[in-house]
CSV table of C-alpha atoms in Angstrom, one decimal:
chain,number,residue,atom,x,y,z
A,1024,UNK,CA,2.0,-10.4,-45.4
A,1025,UNK,CA,3.6,-12.5,-42.6
A,1026,UNK,CA,0.8,-12.1,-40.1
A,1027,UNK,CA,0.4,-10.7,-36.6
A,1028,UNK,CA,3.0,-10.8,-33.8
A,1029,UNK,CA,2.6,-9.8,-30.1
A,1030,UNK,CA,4.3,-6.5,-30.7
A,1031,UNK,CA,1.6,-5.5,-33.1
A,1032,UNK,CA,-0.8,-5.2,-30.2
A,1033,UNK,CA,0.8,-1.9,-29.3
A,1034,UNK,CA,2.9,-1.0,-32.5
A,1035,UNK,CA,-0.1,-0.6,-34.8
A,1036,UNK,CA,-1.6,1.9,-32.3
A,1037,UNK,CA,1.5,4.0,-32.5
A,1038,UNK,CA,2.1,3.8,-36.2
A,1039,UNK,CA,-0.9,2.7,-38.2
A,1040,UNK,CA,-3.6,4.3,-36.2
A,1041,UNK,CA,-1.7,7.4,-35.0
A,1042,UNK,CA,-2.6,6.9,-31.3
A,1043,UNK,CA,1.0,7.4,-30.1
A,1044,UNK,CA,0.0,10.0,-27.6
A,1045,UNK,CA,-3.0,8.2,-26.2
A,1046,UNK,CA,-2.6,6.7,-22.7
A,1047,UNK,CA,-2.1,2.9,-22.9
A,1048,UNK,CA,-1.3,2.0,-19.3
A,1049,UNK,CA,-1.8,3.8,-16.0
A,1050,UNK,CA,-0.5,2.4,-12.7
A,1051,UNK,CA,-0.7,4.7,-9.7
A,1052,UNK,CA,0.7,8.1,-10.8
A,1053,UNK,CA,2.7,6.5,-13.7
A,1054,UNK,CA,1.3,6.8,-17.2
A,1055,UNK,CA,2.6,5.4,-20.5
A,1056,UNK,CA,1.2,6.3,-23.9
A,1057,UNK,CA,1.1,3.8,-26.7
A,1058,UNK,CA,4.1,5.5,-28.3
A,1059,UNK,CA,6.1,5.3,-25.0
A,1060,UNK,CA,5.1,1.7,-24.4
A,1061,UNK,CA,6.1,0.7,-27.9
A,1062,UNK,CA,9.4,2.6,-27.8
A,1063,UNK,CA,10.4,1.4,-24.3
A,1064,UNK,CA,9.7,-2.3,-25.2
A,1065,UNK,CA,11.8,-1.9,-28.3
A,1066,UNK,CA,14.7,-0.5,-26.3
A,1067,UNK,CA,14.4,-3.3,-23.7
A,1068,UNK,CA,14.3,-5.9,-26.4
A,1069,UNK,CA,17.5,-4.5,-27.8
A,1070,UNK,CA,19.0,-4.3,-24.3
A,1071,UNK,CA,18.2,-8.0,-23.7
A,1072,UNK,CA,19.8,-9.1,-26.9
A,1073,UNK,CA,22.9,-7.0,-26.1
A,1074,UNK,CA,23.0,-8.8,-22.7
A,1075,UNK,CA,23.0,-12.2,-24.4
A,1076,UNK,CA,19.4,-13.1,-24.7
A,1077,UNK,CA,18.7,-15.3,-27.8
A,1078,UNK,CA,15.7,-16.1,-29.8
A,1079,UNK,CA,13.7,-19.0,-28.3
A,1080,UNK,CA,15.0,-18.6,-24.8
A,1081,UNK,CA,12.5,-18.8,-22.0
A,1082,UNK,CA,12.2,-15.9,-19.6
A,1083,UNK,CA,10.1,-16.2,-16.5
A,1084,UNK,CA,8.4,-13.2,-14.9
A,1085,UNK,CA,7.8,-13.2,-11.1
A,1086,UNK,CA,6.1,-10.0,-10.0
A,1087,UNK,CA,3.0,-8.3,-8.8
A,1088,UNK,CA,1.0,-6.2,-11.3
A,1089,UNK,CA,3.2,-3.3,-12.4
A,1090,UNK,CA,4.1,-1.5,-15.6
A,1091,UNK,CA,7.5,-3.3,-15.7
A,1092,UNK,CA,5.7,-6.6,-16.0
A,1093,UNK,CA,4.1,-5.5,-19.2
A,1094,UNK,CA,7.3,-4.0,-20.5
A,1095,UNK,CA,9.1,-7.3,-19.9
A,1096,UNK,CA,6.4,-9.3,-21.5
A,1097,UNK,CA,6.3,-7.3,-24.7
A,1098,UNK,CA,10.1,-6.9,-24.8
A,1099,UNK,CA,10.7,-10.7,-24.6
A,1100,UNK,CA,8.1,-11.3,-27.3
A,1101,UNK,CA,9.8,-8.6,-29.5
A,1102,UNK,CA,13.2,-10.3,-28.9
A,1103,UNK,CA,11.8,-13.6,-30.1
A,1104,UNK,CA,11.7,-15.1,-26.6
A,1105,UNK,CA,9.1,-17.2,-24.8
A,1106,UNK,CA,7.4,-15.7,-21.8
A,1107,UNK,CA,6.8,-17.9,-18.7
A,1108,UNK,CA,4.5,-16.1,-16.2
A,1109,UNK,CA,5.0,-17.4,-12.6
A,1110,UNK,CA,2.2,-17.1,-10.1
A,1111,UNK,CA,3.6,-14.9,-7.3
A,1112,UNK,CA,1.6,-16.9,-4.8
A,1113,UNK,CA,3.7,-20.1,-5.4
A,1114,UNK,CA,6.2,-21.5,-2.9
A,1115,UNK,CA,9.9,-21.9,-3.8
A,1116,UNK,CA,9.7,-25.5,-4.8
A,1117,UNK,CA,6.8,-24.7,-7.1
A,1118,UNK,CA,8.6,-21.8,-8.7
A,1119,UNK,CA,11.7,-24.0,-9.2
A,1120,UNK,CA,9.5,-26.6,-11.0
A,1121,UNK,CA,8.2,-24.0,-13.4
A,1122,UNK,CA,11.8,-22.9,-14.2
A,1123,UNK,CA,13.1,-26.4,-14.7
A,1124,UNK,CA,10.1,-27.7,-16.7
A,1125,UNK,CA,10.1,-24.7,-19.0
A,1126,UNK,CA,13.9,-24.5,-19.2
A,1127,UNK,CA,13.8,-20.8,-18.4
A,1128,UNK,CA,17.3,-19.3,-18.3
A,1129,UNK,CA,16.2,-15.8,-17.4
A,1130,UNK,CA,13.8,-14.5,-14.7
A,1131,UNK,CA,12.4,-11.0,-14.4
A,1132,UNK,CA,11.8,-10.5,-10.7
A,1133,UNK,CA,10.4,-7.8,-8.5
A,1134,UNK,CA,12.7,-7.0,-5.7
A,1135,UNK,CA,10.1,-8.2,-3.1
A,1136,UNK,CA,10.7,-11.7,-4.4
A,1137,UNK,CA,14.5,-11.7,-4.5
A,1138,UNK,CA,14.8,-13.5,-1.2
A,1139,UNK,CA,12.8,-16.4,-2.7
A,1140,UNK,CA,14.6,-16.3,-6.1
A,1141,UNK,CA,18.3,-16.0,-4.9
A,1142,UNK,CA,18.7,-19.6,-3.8
A,1143,UNK,CA,16.7,-20.9,-6.7
A,1144,UNK,CA,18.9,-19.0,-9.2
A,1145,UNK,CA,22.1,-20.0,-7.4
A,1146,UNK,CA,21.2,-23.7,-7.9
A,1147,UNK,CA,20.8,-23.2,-11.7
A,1148,UNK,CA,24.1,-22.4,-13.4
A,1149,UNK,CA,24.0,-19.5,-15.7
A,1150,UNK,CA,20.5,-18.4,-14.7
A,1151,UNK,CA,20.1,-14.6,-15.2
A,1152,UNK,CA,18.1,-12.4,-12.9
A,1153,UNK,CA,16.7,-9.1,-14.2
A,1154,UNK,CA,15.5,-7.1,-11.2
A,1155,UNK,CA,12.6,-4.6,-11.1
A,1156,UNK,CA,14.5,-2.5,-8.6
A,1157,UNK,CA,18.0,-2.3,-7.3
A,1158,UNK,CA,20.2,-5.0,-8.7
A,1159,UNK,CA,22.9,-6.8,-6.8
A,1160,UNK,CA,26.1,-8.4,-7.9
A,1161,UNK,CA,25.7,-10.5,-11.0
A,1162,UNK,CA,22.1,-9.2,-11.6
A,1163,UNK,CA,20.8,-6.9,-14.3
A,1164,UNK,CA,18.8,-3.8,-13.4
A,1165,UNK,CA,15.7,-3.7,-15.5
A,1166,UNK,CA,16.0,0.1,-15.8
A,1167,UNK,CA,19.4,-0.3,-17.5
A,1168,UNK,CA,17.8,-2.3,-20.2
A,1169,UNK,CA,15.6,0.6,-21.1
A,1170,UNK,CA,18.7,2.4,-22.5
A,1171,UNK,CA,18.6,-0.1,-25.3
A,1172,UNK,CA,21.5,-0.8,-27.6
A,1173,UNK,CA,22.5,-0.8,-31.3
A,1174,UNK,CA,22.0,-3.7,-33.6
A,1175,UNK,CA,19.2,-5.8,-35.1
A,1176,UNK,CA,16.5,-7.8,-33.2
A,1177,UNK,CA,15.9,-11.4,-34.3
A,1178,UNK,CA,13.3,-11.9,-36.9
A,1179,UNK,CA,10.0,-12.7,-35.2
A,1180,UNK,CA,7.3,-14.6,-37.2
A,1181,UNK,CA,3.7,-15.4,-36.3
A,1182,UNK,CA,4.4,-19.1,-35.7
A,1183,UNK,CA,7.2,-18.5,-33.1
A,1184,UNK,CA,6.3,-19.7,-29.6
A,1185,UNK,CA,5.8,-16.7,-27.4
A,1186,UNK,CA,4.2,-18.0,-24.2
A,1187,UNK,CA,4.1,-21.0,-21.9
A,1188,UNK,CA,1.0,-20.5,-19.7
A,1189,UNK,CA,1.2,-23.0,-16.9
A,1190,UNK,CA,-2.0,-24.8,-15.9
A,1191,UNK,CA,-2.3,-27.8,-13.6
A,1192,UNK,CA,-4.4,-30.9,-14.2
A,1193,UNK,CA,-5.2,-34.4,-13.2
A,1194,UNK,CA,-1.5,-35.4,-13.2
A,1195,UNK,CA,-0.9,-33.1,-10.3
A,1196,UNK,CA,2.0,-31.4,-12.1
A,1197,UNK,CA,1.6,-28.0,-13.8
A,1198,UNK,CA,1.8,-28.1,-17.6
A,1199,UNK,CA,2.9,-25.3,-19.9
A,1200,UNK,CA,0.2,-24.5,-22.5
A,1201,UNK,CA,2.3,-23.5,-25.6
A,1202,UNK,CA,1.1,-20.4,-27.5
A,1203,UNK,CA,2.4,-18.7,-30.6
A,1204,UNK,CA,2.8,-15.0,-31.4
A,1205,UNK,CA,-0.1,-15.4,-33.8
A,1206,UNK,CA,-2.3,-17.2,-31.3
A,1207,UNK,CA,-1.9,-14.5,-28.6
A,1208,UNK,CA,-3.0,-11.8,-31.1
A,1209,UNK,CA,-5.9,-13.8,-32.5
A,1210,UNK,CA,-7.1,-14.6,-28.9
A,1211,UNK,CA,-7.2,-10.8,-28.4
A,1212,UNK,CA,-8.8,-10.1,-31.7
A,1213,UNK,CA,-11.6,-12.6,-31.2
A,1214,UNK,CA,-12.7,-11.0,-27.9
A,1215,UNK,CA,-12.4,-7.5,-29.4
A,1216,UNK,CA,-14.7,-8.6,-32.2
A,1217,UNK,CA,-17.5,-10.2,-30.1
A,1218,UNK,CA,-17.4,-8.5,-26.7
A,1219,UNK,CA,-18.7,-4.9,-26.8
A,1220,UNK,CA,-15.3,-3.3,-26.1
A,1221,UNK,CA,-14.7,0.3,-27.4
A,1222,UNK,CA,-11.8,2.4,-28.4
A,1223,UNK,CA,-12.8,5.0,-25.8
A,1224,UNK,CA,-12.9,2.4,-23.0
A,1225,UNK,CA,-11.0,2.8,-19.7
A,1226,UNK,CA,-10.5,-0.7,-18.5
A,1227,UNK,CA,-9.7,-1.4,-14.8
A,1228,UNK,CA,-7.5,-4.5,-14.8
A,1229,UNK,CA,-7.9,-6.3,-11.5
A,1230,UNK,CA,-6.8,-9.9,-12.2
A,1231,UNK,CA,-3.1,-10.6,-11.8
A,1232,UNK,CA,-1.1,-10.4,-15.0
A,1233,UNK,CA,0.5,-13.8,-14.3
A,1234,UNK,CA,-2.8,-15.5,-14.8
A,1235,UNK,CA,-4.1,-16.2,-18.3
A,1236,UNK,CA,-7.3,-14.3,-17.4
A,1237,UNK,CA,-5.2,-11.3,-16.3
A,1238,UNK,CA,-3.2,-10.6,-19.4
A,1239,UNK,CA,-5.2,-12.4,-22.1
A,1240,UNK,CA,-8.8,-11.9,-21.2
A,1241,UNK,CA,-10.1,-8.4,-21.9
A,1242,UNK,CA,-6.6,-6.8,-21.2
A,1243,UNK,CA,-5.0,-7.7,-24.5
A,1244,UNK,CA,-8.3,-7.2,-26.4
A,1245,UNK,CA,-8.5,-3.7,-25.0
A,1246,UNK,CA,-5.0,-3.0,-26.2
A,1247,UNK,CA,-6.1,-4.4,-29.6
A,1248,UNK,CA,-9.0,-1.9,-29.6
A,1249,UNK,CA,-6.7,1.0,-28.5
A,1250,UNK,CA,-8.4,1.6,-25.1
A,1251,UNK,CA,-6.7,2.9,-22.0
A,1252,UNK,CA,-5.9,0.5,-19.2
A,1253,UNK,CA,-5.7,1.2,-15.5
A,1254,UNK,CA,-3.7,-1.5,-13.7
A,1255,UNK,CA,-4.9,-2.5,-10.2
A,1256,UNK,CA,-2.3,-3.7,-7.6
A,1257,UNK,CA,-2.1,-7.4,-7.1
A,1258,UNK,CA,-2.8,-7.3,-3.4
A,1259,UNK,CA,-4.9,-5.4,-1.0
A,1260,UNK,CA,-8.2,-5.7,-2.8
A,1261,UNK,CA,-10.8,-3.5,-1.1
A,1262,UNK,CA,-14.2,-2.6,-2.5
A,1263,UNK,CA,-14.0,1.0,-1.5
A,1264,UNK,CA,-10.5,1.4,-3.0
A,1265,UNK,CA,-11.7,-0.2,-6.3
A,1266,UNK,CA,-14.7,2.0,-6.5
A,1267,UNK,CA,-12.7,5.1,-5.7
A,1268,UNK,CA,-10.3,4.2,-8.5
A,1269,UNK,CA,-13.3,3.7,-10.9
A,1270,UNK,CA,-14.5,7.2,-9.9
A,1271,UNK,CA,-11.1,8.9,-10.3
A,1272,UNK,CA,-10.1,7.3,-13.6
A,1273,UNK,CA,-13.7,7.2,-15.0
A,1274,UNK,CA,-13.4,3.5,-15.6
A,1275,UNK,CA,-15.9,2.1,-18.1
A,1276,UNK,CA,-15.1,-1.6,-18.1
A,1277,UNK,CA,-14.1,-4.1,-15.4
A,1278,UNK,CA,-13.7,-7.8,-14.8
A,1279,UNK,CA,-15.0,-9.4,-11.6
A,1280,UNK,CA,-15.6,-13.1,-10.7
A,1281,UNK,CA,-18.9,-13.6,-9.1
A,1282,UNK,CA,-17.5,-14.0,-5.6
A,1283,UNK,CA,-15.7,-10.6,-5.9
A,1284,UNK,CA,-18.8,-9.0,-7.4
A,1285,UNK,CA,-20.9,-10.2,-4.5
A,1286,UNK,CA,-18.3,-8.9,-2.0
A,1287,UNK,CA,-18.4,-5.4,-3.6
A,1288,UNK,CA,-22.2,-5.4,-3.6
A,1289,UNK,CA,-22.4,-6.5,0.0
A,1290,UNK,CA,-20.0,-3.8,1.0
A,1291,UNK,CA,-22.2,-1.0,-0.4
A,1292,UNK,CA,-19.1,0.6,-2.0
A,1293,UNK,CA,-21.0,1.2,-5.3
A,1294,UNK,CA,-23.3,3.5,-3.5
A,1295,UNK,CA,-20.5,5.4,-1.7
A,1296,UNK,CA,-18.6,6.4,-4.9
A,1297,UNK,CA,-19.4,7.9,-8.2
A,1298,UNK,CA,-19.2,4.9,-10.5
A,1299,UNK,CA,-21.5,6.3,-13.1
A,1300,UNK,CA,-18.8,5.9,-15.8
A,1301,UNK,CA,-19.1,2.0,-15.6
A,1302,UNK,CA,-20.9,0.5,-18.6
A,1303,UNK,CA,-19.7,-3.0,-18.8
A,1304,UNK,CA,-18.8,-5.8,-16.3
A,1305,UNK,CA,-17.2,-9.0,-17.6
A,1306,UNK,CA,-17.7,-12.0,-15.4
A,1307,UNK,CA,-16.0,-15.4,-15.6
A,1308,UNK,CA,-15.2,-18.6,-13.6
A,1309,UNK,CA,-18.8,-19.5,-13.0
A,1310,UNK,CA,-22.3,-18.4,-14.1
A,1311,UNK,CA,-23.9,-15.4,-12.4
A,1312,UNK,CA,-27.1,-16.1,-10.5
A,1313,UNK,CA,-30.2,-14.1,-11.4
A,1314,UNK,CA,-30.3,-12.9,-7.8
A,1315,UNK,CA,-26.9,-11.3,-8.2
A,1316,UNK,CA,-27.9,-9.7,-11.5
A,1317,UNK,CA,-31.0,-8.2,-9.9
A,1318,UNK,CA,-28.8,-6.7,-7.1
A,1319,UNK,CA,-26.4,-5.3,-9.7
A,1320,UNK,CA,-29.3,-3.8,-11.6
A,1321,UNK,CA,-30.4,-2.0,-8.5
A,1322,UNK,CA,-26.9,-0.7,-7.7
A,1323,UNK,CA,-25.8,0.1,-11.2
A,1324,UNK,CA,-28.8,0.6,-13.5
A,1325,UNK,CA,-28.0,0.2,-17.2
A,1326,UNK,CA,-24.6,-1.5,-16.7
A,1327,UNK,CA,-24.2,-4.5,-19.0
A,1328,UNK,CA,-22.9,-7.9,-17.7
A,1329,UNK,CA,-21.1,-10.2,-20.2
A,1330,UNK,CA,-20.5,-13.7,-18.9
A,1331,UNK,CA,-17.6,-15.6,-20.4
A,1332,UNK,CA,-16.1,-19.1,-20.5
A,1333,UNK,CA,-12.6,-20.1,-21.5
A,1334,UNK,CA,-9.3,-21.8,-20.5
A,1335,UNK,CA,-5.6,-21.2,-20.2
A,1336,UNK,CA,-5.2,-23.5,-23.2
A,1337,UNK,CA,-7.0,-20.7,-25.1
A,1338,UNK,CA,-9.2,-19.2,-26.2
A,1339,UNK,CA,-9.2,-17.6,-22.8
A,1340,UNK,CA,-12.8,-16.6,-23.7
A,1341,UNK,CA,-14.3,-19.1,-26.1
A,1342,UNK,CA,-18.0,-18.4,-25.3
A,1343,UNK,CA,-20.0,-15.4,-24.0
A,1344,UNK,CA,-23.5,-14.9,-22.8
A,1345,UNK,CA,-25.1,-11.8,-24.4
A,1346,UNK,CA,-26.6,-9.6,-21.7
A,1347,UNK,CA,-29.9,-9.8,-23.4
A,1348,UNK,CA,-30.2,-13.5,-22.5
A,1349,UNK,CA,-28.8,-13.2,-18.9
A,1350,UNK,CA,-32.2,-14.1,-17.4
A,1351,UNK,CA,-33.8,-16.1,-20.1
A,1352,UNK,CA,-30.7,-18.4,-20.3
A,1353,UNK,CA,-29.7,-18.1,-16.6
A,1354,UNK,CA,-26.9,-20.6,-15.8
A,1355,UNK,CA,-25.7,-20.6,-19.4
A,1356,UNK,CA,-22.2,-19.5,-20.4
A,1357,UNK,CA,-23.5,-18.4,-23.8
A,1358,UNK,CA,-22.5,-19.2,-27.4
A,1359,UNK,CA,-19.2,-19.6,-29.1
A,1360,UNK,CA,-17.4,-16.5,-30.2
A,1361,UNK,CA,-17.2,-15.8,-33.9
A,1362,UNK,CA,-13.7,-17.3,-34.4
A,1363,UNK,CA,-14.2,-20.4,-32.2
A,1364,UNK,CA,-16.4,-23.5,-32.4
A,1365,UNK,CA,-17.9,-25.6,-29.7
A,1366,UNK,CA,-19.2,-29.1,-29.6
A,1367,UNK,CA,-20.5,-31.5,-27.0
A,1368,UNK,CA,-19.6,-35.1,-27.6
A,1369,UNK,CA,-20.1,-38.5,-26.0
A,1370,UNK,CA,-17.4,-41.0,-25.0
A,1371,UNK,CA,-16.9,-42.0,-28.6
A,1372,UNK,CA,-16.4,-38.5,-29.8
A,1373,UNK,CA,-19.8,-38.2,-31.5
A,1374,UNK,CA,-22.0,-35.1,-31.1
A,1375,UNK,CA,-24.8,-35.5,-28.6
A,1376,UNK,CA,-28.4,-34.2,-29.1
A,1377,UNK,CA,-29.5,-30.9,-27.6
A,1378,UNK,CA,-30.0,-31.3,-23.8
A,1379,UNK,CA,-27.7,-34.3,-23.5
A,1380,UNK,CA,-24.6,-34.1,-21.4
A,1381,UNK,CA,-21.1,-34.8,-22.8
A,1382,UNK,CA,-17.6,-33.4,-23.0
A,1383,UNK,CA,-17.1,-29.9,-24.3
A,1384,UNK,CA,-14.7,-29.5,-27.2
A,1385,UNK,CA,-13.4,-26.3,-28.7
A,1386,UNK,CA,-11.7,-25.4,-31.9
A,1387,UNK,CA,-10.1,-22.0,-32.7
A,1388,UNK,CA,-7.0,-20.6,-34.5
A,1389,UNK,CA,-5.6,-19.4,-31.1
A,1390,UNK,CA,-5.8,-22.8,-29.3
A,1391,UNK,CA,-2.5,-24.0,-27.8
A,1392,UNK,CA,0.0,-26.1,-29.9
A,1393,UNK,CA,0.1,-28.5,-27.0
A,1394,UNK,CA,1.8,-28.9,-23.6
A,1395,UNK,CA,5.5,-28.0,-23.4
A,1396,UNK,CA,7.6,-31.2,-23.7
A,1397,UNK,CA,4.7,-33.4,-22.8
A,1398,UNK,CA,3.7,-35.3,-25.9
A,1399,UNK,CA,1.5,-37.8,-24.1
A,1400,UNK,CA,-0.5,-35.2,-22.3
A,1401,UNK,CA,-0.8,-33.2,-25.6
A,1402,UNK,CA,-2.1,-36.3,-27.4
A,1403,UNK,CA,-4.9,-36.8,-24.8
A,1404,UNK,CA,-5.8,-33.1,-24.8
A,1405,UNK,CA,-7.0,-33.2,-28.4
A,1406,UNK,CA,-9.6,-35.1,-30.4
A,1407,UNK,CA,-8.3,-34.5,-33.9
A,1408,UNK,CA,-7.9,-30.8,-34.1
A,1409,UNK,CA,-10.5,-30.2,-31.3
A,1410,UNK,CA,-9.3,-29.2,-27.8
A,1411,UNK,CA,-10.8,-31.4,-25.1
A,1412,UNK,CA,-11.7,-28.9,-22.4
A,1413,UNK,CA,-12.1,-31.5,-19.8
A,1414,UNK,CA,-15.4,-29.8,-18.8
A,1415,UNK,CA,-18.8,-31.5,-19.2
A,1416,UNK,CA,-21.9,-29.8,-20.3
A,1417,UNK,CA,-24.7,-29.6,-22.8
A,1418,UNK,CA,-26.1,-27.4,-25.5
A,1419,UNK,CA,-29.8,-26.4,-25.4
A,1420,UNK,CA,-32.0,-26.3,-28.5
A,1421,UNK,CA,-30.9,-22.7,-29.2
A,1422,UNK,CA,-27.2,-23.5,-29.1
A,1423,UNK,CA,-26.5,-22.0,-25.7
A,1424,UNK,CA,-23.8,-23.8,-23.7
A,1425,UNK,CA,-24.2,-24.9,-20.1
A,1426,UNK,CA,-21.5,-26.3,-17.9
A,1427,UNK,CA,-22.5,-29.4,-16.0
A,1428,UNK,CA,-19.2,-30.1,-14.2
A,1429,UNK,CA,-15.5,-30.3,-14.5
A,1430,UNK,CA,-14.2,-33.7,-15.5
A,1431,UNK,CA,-10.7,-32.3,-14.9
A,1432,UNK,CA,-11.6,-32.4,-11.1
A,1433,UNK,CA,-11.0,-28.7,-10.5
A,1434,UNK,CA,-12.0,-26.4,-7.7
A,1435,UNK,CA,-12.6,-22.7,-8.3
A,1436,UNK,CA,-11.7,-20.9,-5.0
A,1437,UNK,CA,-12.0,-17.2,-5.0
A,1438,UNK,CA,-11.7,-17.2,-8.8
A,1439,UNK,CA,-8.5,-19.2,-8.7
A,1440,UNK,CA,-8.2,-22.7,-10.2
A,1441,UNK,CA,-7.2,-25.4,-7.6
A,1442,UNK,CA,-6.4,-28.9,-8.8
A,1443,UNK,CA,-7.0,-31.6,-6.2
A,1444,UNK,CA,-4.5,-33.9,-7.9
A,1445,UNK,CA,-1.7,-31.5,-7.1
A,1446,UNK,CA,-2.7,-31.4,-3.4
A,1447,UNK,CA,-3.1,-35.1,-3.3
A,1448,UNK,CA,0.3,-35.6,-4.7
A,1449,UNK,CA,1.8,-33.5,-1.9
A,1450,UNK,CA,-0.2,-35.2,0.8
A,1451,UNK,CA,0.7,-38.7,-0.4
A,1452,UNK,CA,4.3,-38.0,0.3
A,1453,UNK,CA,3.6,-37.4,4.0
A,1454,UNK,CA,4.8,-40.4,6.0
A,1455,UNK,CA,1.6,-40.6,8.0
A,1456,UNK,CA,-0.7,-40.6,5.0
A,1457,UNK,CA,-1.8,-43.9,3.4
A,1458,UNK,CA,-4.2,-42.4,0.9
A,1459,UNK,CA,-6.1,-39.2,0.4
A,1460,UNK,CA,-8.7,-37.4,-1.8
A,1461,UNK,CA,-9.5,-33.8,-2.1
A,1462,UNK,CA,-12.9,-32.5,-3.1
A,1463,UNK,CA,-14.5,-29.1,-3.4
A,1464,UNK,CA,-17.0,-27.9,-0.9
A,1465,UNK,CA,-19.2,-24.7,-1.0
A,1466,UNK,CA,-17.9,-21.7,0.8
A,1467,UNK,CA,-19.9,-18.5,1.4
A,1468,UNK,CA,-16.9,-16.2,0.8
A,1469,UNK,CA,-14.7,-18.0,-1.8
A,1470,UNK,CA,-17.4,-20.0,-3.6
A,1471,UNK,CA,-15.5,-23.3,-3.1
A,1472,UNK,CA,-12.7,-24.5,-0.9
A,1473,UNK,CA,-10.9,-27.9,-0.6
A,1474,UNK,CA,-11.9,-30.6,1.8
A,1475,UNK,CA,-9.2,-33.3,2.3
A,1476,UNK,CA,-10.1,-36.8,3.2
A,1477,UNK,CA,-7.0,-38.4,4.6
A,1478,UNK,CA,-6.6,-42.1,5.5
A,1479,UNK,CA,-3.7,-42.4,8.0
A,1480,UNK,CA,-1.3,-45.2,8.1
A,1481,UNK,CA,-1.6,-47.9,10.8
A,1482,UNK,CA,-0.1,-46.7,14.1
A,1483,UNK,CA,0.7,-43.3,12.6
A,1484,UNK,CA,-0.3,-40.2,14.5
A,1485,UNK,CA,-0.9,-36.9,12.8
A,1486,UNK,CA,-3.2,-33.9,13.3
A,1487,UNK,CA,-5.1,-31.7,10.9
A,1488,UNK,CA,-2.9,-28.8,11.9
A,1489,UNK,CA,0.2,-30.7,11.0
A,1490,UNK,CA,-1.1,-31.7,7.6
A,1491,UNK,CA,-2.2,-28.2,6.9
A,1492,UNK,CA,1.2,-26.8,7.9
A,1493,UNK,CA,2.9,-29.5,5.7
A,1494,UNK,CA,0.8,-28.4,2.7
A,1495,UNK,CA,1.6,-24.7,3.3
A,1496,UNK,CA,5.3,-25.5,3.1
A,1497,UNK,CA,4.9,-26.9,-0.4
A,1498,UNK,CA,1.8,-25.3,-1.9
A,1499,UNK,CA,0.6,-21.7,-2.4
A,1500,UNK,CA,-1.8,-20.8,0.4
A,1501,UNK,CA,-4.9,-20.7,-1.8
A,1502,UNK,CA,-4.4,-24.4,-2.7
A,1503,UNK,CA,-4.3,-25.6,0.9
A,1504,UNK,CA,-7.6,-27.4,2.0
A,1505,UNK,CA,-9.7,-25.5,4.5
A,1506,UNK,CA,-11.4,-28.6,5.8
A,1507,UNK,CA,-9.9,-31.9,6.9
A,1508,UNK,CA,-11.4,-35.3,7.5
A,1509,UNK,CA,-9.0,-37.9,9.1
A,1510,UNK,CA,-10.1,-41.5,8.9
A,1511,UNK,CA,-8.8,-45.0,9.2
A,1512,UNK,CA,-11.2,-46.8,6.8
A,1513,UNK,CA,-10.0,-46.9,3.2
A,1514,UNK,CA,-11.5,-44.5,0.6
A,1515,UNK,CA,-14.4,-45.9,-1.5
A,1516,UNK,CA,-13.1,-46.9,-4.9
A,1517,UNK,CA,-14.3,-48.1,-8.2
A,1518,UNK,CA,-13.5,-51.6,-9.6
A,1519,UNK,CA,-10.6,-50.0,-11.5
A,1520,UNK,CA,-9.2,-48.5,-8.3
A,1521,UNK,CA,-10.3,-44.8,-8.7
A,1522,UNK,CA,-11.4,-43.0,-5.6
A,1523,UNK,CA,-15.2,-42.4,-5.7
A,1524,UNK,CA,-15.1,-38.8,-4.6
A,1525,UNK,CA,-18.9,-38.5,-4.9
A,1526,UNK,CA,-19.3,-41.0,-2.1
A,1527,UNK,CA,-17.1,-39.0,0.3
A,1528,UNK,CA,-19.0,-37.2,3.0
A,1529,UNK,CA,-18.2,-35.7,6.4
């Protein structure tokens, strides 16, 4: 038996389990059964191959949440291609970097992003645009691919690369975490095994599909279980709209980061709508305070809360906190899932005693192969066959994991990862900036936002507004610092020259 491939996530429901007529995906008024989703993606895969797509080619997807996004993702995987999700919040230069770094020669694009994509594609000879909407000259209409074509698809095997999930880091440049067909399926299977997901679930998918947490946390596991998924639009989040959707679709399961969960509780929307179908809320990005759990118990008695911890390098959920321990182990991210292992080690790579801080390592069959075309970064990302998460924490005497901090120097703003190194790289190119450092600071609405400390060059004149505008031209809006501190004195540094960010204050 060759092993699992991405297409099996939907194919087995249609054939082996006989669930062809069960709803797989709902978006607005549109519904696709497992049978329809499997057949459509087969046809699109054939259409791609007929249009010249070859095994191993990289295909970017730039779109808001929509059914076409899922169809494109599964079709590319079935055709033996490599999916490259693009965050729709990125600016043109950021999108171009992803295409160039991945070597993507195709882009599936929603028509709302055509204005951004046209000049990017024009600068890259032979780049093919497949449009979710009306196609122009030289473009391919996605709907036309659904007609399929005759012929054979390339043979797809479990070890084929199927996904480059881009994640930034301390270098300031995004890196493509490389995942195989097998790894994507095992990531889903591991969550389906350990998280109390059910075949009769109706999962409301709020996170954007372009994020690892959107398509590979809970979403794919629910497909693996054979549940029905209601896809939420990527923009226009409103607590009342979400709760109305829960009531209309009888949603049982939902993912919310703590800042979003708090916003819904503050709005009173749970009380204004019939959300009695909810049984499970999965929370990630940061631990849930007991105070928030108490408020949730009052608003939704009996609803379970599962807290999770993971990374784009996979597993996207490597540890969960059982709801039974939510108060006893408050602040913990739980224990490793059945198919993953966790360690906490010192600087020499040796396990530390319970309660002692160190770096968190993970090992699982679904961990990335490495970073795409970045052998040096890949080498430093692993300690033997253990993934170095870049996070620091400790294990208590019962084996529960606690996160102490992020050695990768990351800010979580509104549930989105923001890497100071990327912002610092952009700021350093401004002619008025001598040096800079970006740190996270608490924010009542977003959890954290960036605070930029900028040392200006001698005799240079620049304002906070000018620096903010400069950043917005080159970075997605959620990455732009909300607070600015302009100074003339140098940044405090260690003997080795690293900025001492912990010594930076207003």
